[in-house]
Amino acid sequence: MPHFLRDGDQIILANQPEFAIEVVLSGGTMTEKIIPPSPGHEKVQGLLSGIYYDVIFNQFIVNGHRVDPTYFSHTEHKVLQYLVSQPGRIRSYDDLAFHVWNGYVQNNTIAKTVGNIRRKLEAISPGASEYIQTIRGRGFRCKIG
């Protein structure tokens, strides 16, 4: 039986190596796997390959490696977070312009930002740049694993 949280409710998990949060939205379900950081460990054990966003610690996990929240610029962070939040879904230039830049940006700026993200992903883990795919004439999508 599901328990519905109300504003102000807290979830406290002690000594749990990992946990999943399932959010039920009208029209579908989204499950987010959260793995708390281990002090002194850069590599997160037991996580499959891909890009994940840890909403609690405001950081990405790329192929099991936690990424410092300051590694990506503010704009790069917003673009990557938007793409990762809807894996497999194609996000058009207009979608990205609206959600990241409030509609005031040229397509070449978006393309340059995505290029910077890919370069940084590749530096974190070889091959990770392939998780951000360009769909010619349509936009971009994030492939999780």
C-alpha positions as a Python dict, from the first residue, in 0.01 Angstrom:
ca = {
    (1, 'M'): (0, 0, 0),
    (2, 'P'): (160, 331, -105),
    (3, 'H'): (206, 605, 151),
    (4, 'F'): (152, 957, 20),
    (5, 'L'): (379, 1226, 158),
    (6, 'R'): (250, 1564, 259),
    (7, 'D'): (435, 1895, 262),
    (8, 'G'): (690, 1888, 542),
    (9, 'D'): (714, 1508, 567),
    (10, 'Q'): (1068, 1373, 594),
    (11, 'I'): (1216, 1046, 477),
    (12, 'I'): (1503, 921, 693),
    (13, 'L'): (1708, 626, 572),
    (14, 'A'): (1986, 495, 792),
    (15, 'N'): (2253, 249, 684),
    (16, 'Q'): (2097, 198, 341),
    (17, 'P'): (2359, 153, 65),
    (18, 'E'): (2109, 260, -200),
    (19, 'F'): (1741, 327, -241),
    (20, 'A'): (1493, 410, -516),
    (21, 'I'): (1237, 686, -528),
    (22, 'E'): (937, 622, -748),
    (23, 'V'): (735, 922, -861),
    (24, 'V'): (395, 851, -1013),
    (25, 'L'): (284, 1117, -1258),
    (26, 'S'): (-35, 1132, -1457),
    (27, 'G'): (47, 938, -1771),
    (28, 'G'): (342, 742, -1637),
    (29, 'T'): (588, 651, -1367),
    (30, 'M'): (947, 764, -1317),
    (31, 'T'): (1190, 582, -1087),
    (32, 'E'): (1507, 754, -970),
    (33, 'K'): (1782, 542, -813),
    (34, 'I'): (1975, 738, -554),
    (35, 'I'): (2307, 622, -415),
    (36, 'P'): (2443, 835, -131),
    (37, 'P'): (2811, 927, -161),
    (38, 'S'): (3068, 733, 34),
    (39, 'P'): (3320, 961, 203),
    (40, 'G'): (3655, 937, 28),
    (41, 'H'): (3526, 725, -262),
    (42, 'E'): (3494, 874, -608),
    (43, 'K'): (3355, 557, -766),
    (44, 'V'): (2999, 461, -676),
    (45, 'Q'): (2978, 83, -644),
    (46, 'G'): (2705, -120, -809),
    (47, 'L'): (2576, 145, -1049),
    (48, 'L'): (2524, 52, -1413),
    (49, 'S'): (2682, 250, -1691),
    (50, 'G'): (2511, 570, -1795),
    (51, 'I'): (2439, 921, -1675),
    (52, 'Y'): (2227, 972, -1366),
    (53, 'Y'): (2135, 1284, -1173),
    (54, 'D'): (2133, 1269, -795),
    (55, 'V'): (1875, 1529, -694),
    (56, 'I'): (1970, 1513, -327),
    (57, 'F'): (2336, 1603, -381),
    (58, 'N'): (2278, 1808, -699),
    (59, 'Q'): (2536, 1614, -896),
    (60, 'F'): (2567, 1379, -1189),
    (61, 'I'): (2693, 1022, -1177),
    (62, 'V'): (2865, 919, -1501),
    (63, 'N'): (2947, 550, -1543),
    (64, 'G'): (2961, 515, -1165),
    (65, 'H'): (3176, 826, -1105),
    (66, 'R'): (3032, 1113, -902),
    (67, 'V'): (3094, 1445, -1074),
    (68, 'D'): (3173, 1753, -868),
    (69, 'P'): (2875, 1994, -897),
    (70, 'T'): (3110, 2271, -1016),
    (71, 'Y'): (3258, 2065, -1304),
    (72, 'F'): (2990, 2176, -1549),
    (73, 'S'): (2908, 2544, -1597),
    (74, 'H'): (2568, 2655, -1471),
    (75, 'T'): (2421, 2643, -1823),
    (76, 'E'): (2582, 2308, -1906),
    (77, 'H'): (2443, 2169, -1581),
    (78, 'K'): (2091, 2287, -1668),
    (79, 'V'): (2107, 2143, -2022),
    (80, 'L'): (2240, 1807, -1904),
    (81, 'Q'): (1991, 1789, -1618),
    (82, 'Y'): (1705, 1860, -1860),
    (83, 'L'): (1821, 1589, -2103),
    (84, 'V'): (1886, 1333, -1827),
    (85, 'S'): (1547, 1400, -1664),
    (86, 'Q'): (1371, 1258, -1971),
    (87, 'P'): (1592, 978, -2103),
    (88, 'G'): (1521, 862, -2455),
    (89, 'R'): (1297, 1158, -2529),
    (90, 'I'): (1407, 1389, -2810),
    (91, 'R'): (1439, 1747, -2691),
    (92, 'S'): (1425, 2005, -2971),
    (93, 'Y'): (1633, 2320, -2990),
    (94, 'D'): (1313, 2511, -2902),
    (95, 'D'): (1257, 2292, -2593),
    (96, 'L'): (1610, 2356, -2471),
    (97, 'A'): (1592, 2728, -2553),
    (98, 'F'): (1270, 2762, -2354),
    (99, 'H'): (1365, 2549, -2051),
    (100, 'V'): (1729, 2657, -2013),
    (101, 'W'): (1755, 3006, -2166),
    (102, 'N'): (1393, 3123, -2131),
    (103, 'G'): (1371, 3129, -2511),
    (104, 'Y'): (1649, 3382, -2574),
    (105, 'V'): (1928, 3190, -2747),
    (106, 'Q'): (2051, 3098, -3093),
    (107, 'N'): (2075, 2736, -3208),
    (108, 'N'): (2452, 2757, -3249),
    (109, 'T'): (2484, 2847, -2878),
    (110, 'I'): (2284, 2536, -2786),
    (111, 'A'): (2498, 2320, -3017),
    (112, 'K'): (2818, 2465, -2867),
    (113, 'T'): (2694, 2400, -2512),
    (114, 'V'): (2606, 2039, -2597),
    (115, 'G'): (2952, 2001, -2755),
    (116, 'N'): (3114, 2127, -2434),
    (117, 'I'): (2907, 1879, -2230),
    (118, 'R'): (3016, 1591, -2454),
    (119, 'R'): (3382, 1691, -2425),
    (120, 'K'): (3356, 1702, -2044),
    (121, 'L'): (3168, 1370, -2029),
    (122, 'E'): (3443, 1209, -2237),
    (123, 'A'): (3705, 1342, -1992),
    (124, 'I'): (3516, 1184, -1701),
    (125, 'S'): (3477, 843, -1864),
    (126, 'P'): (3584, 742, -2217),
    (127, 'G'): (3278, 678, -2431),
    (128, 'A'): (3042, 875, -2204),
    (129, 'S'): (2997, 1146, -2468),
    (130, 'E'): (2788, 895, -2665),
    (131, 'Y'): (2512, 919, -2405),
    (132, 'I'): (2411, 1256, -2553),
    (133, 'Q'): (2288, 1187, -2904),
    (134, 'T'): (2212, 1434, -3182),
    (135, 'I'): (1897, 1351, -3376),
    (136, 'R'): (1952, 1527, -3705),
    (137, 'G'): (1690, 1792, -3777),
    (138, 'R'): (1507, 1725, -3448),
    (139, 'G'): (1732, 1793, -3147),
    (140, 'F'): (1906, 1591, -2877),
    (141, 'R'): (1833, 1300, -2647),
    (142, 'C'): (2003, 1131, -2356),
    (143, 'K'): (2066, 759, -2372),
    (144, 'I'): (2098, 636, -2014),
    (145, 'G'): (2276, 306, -2051),
}
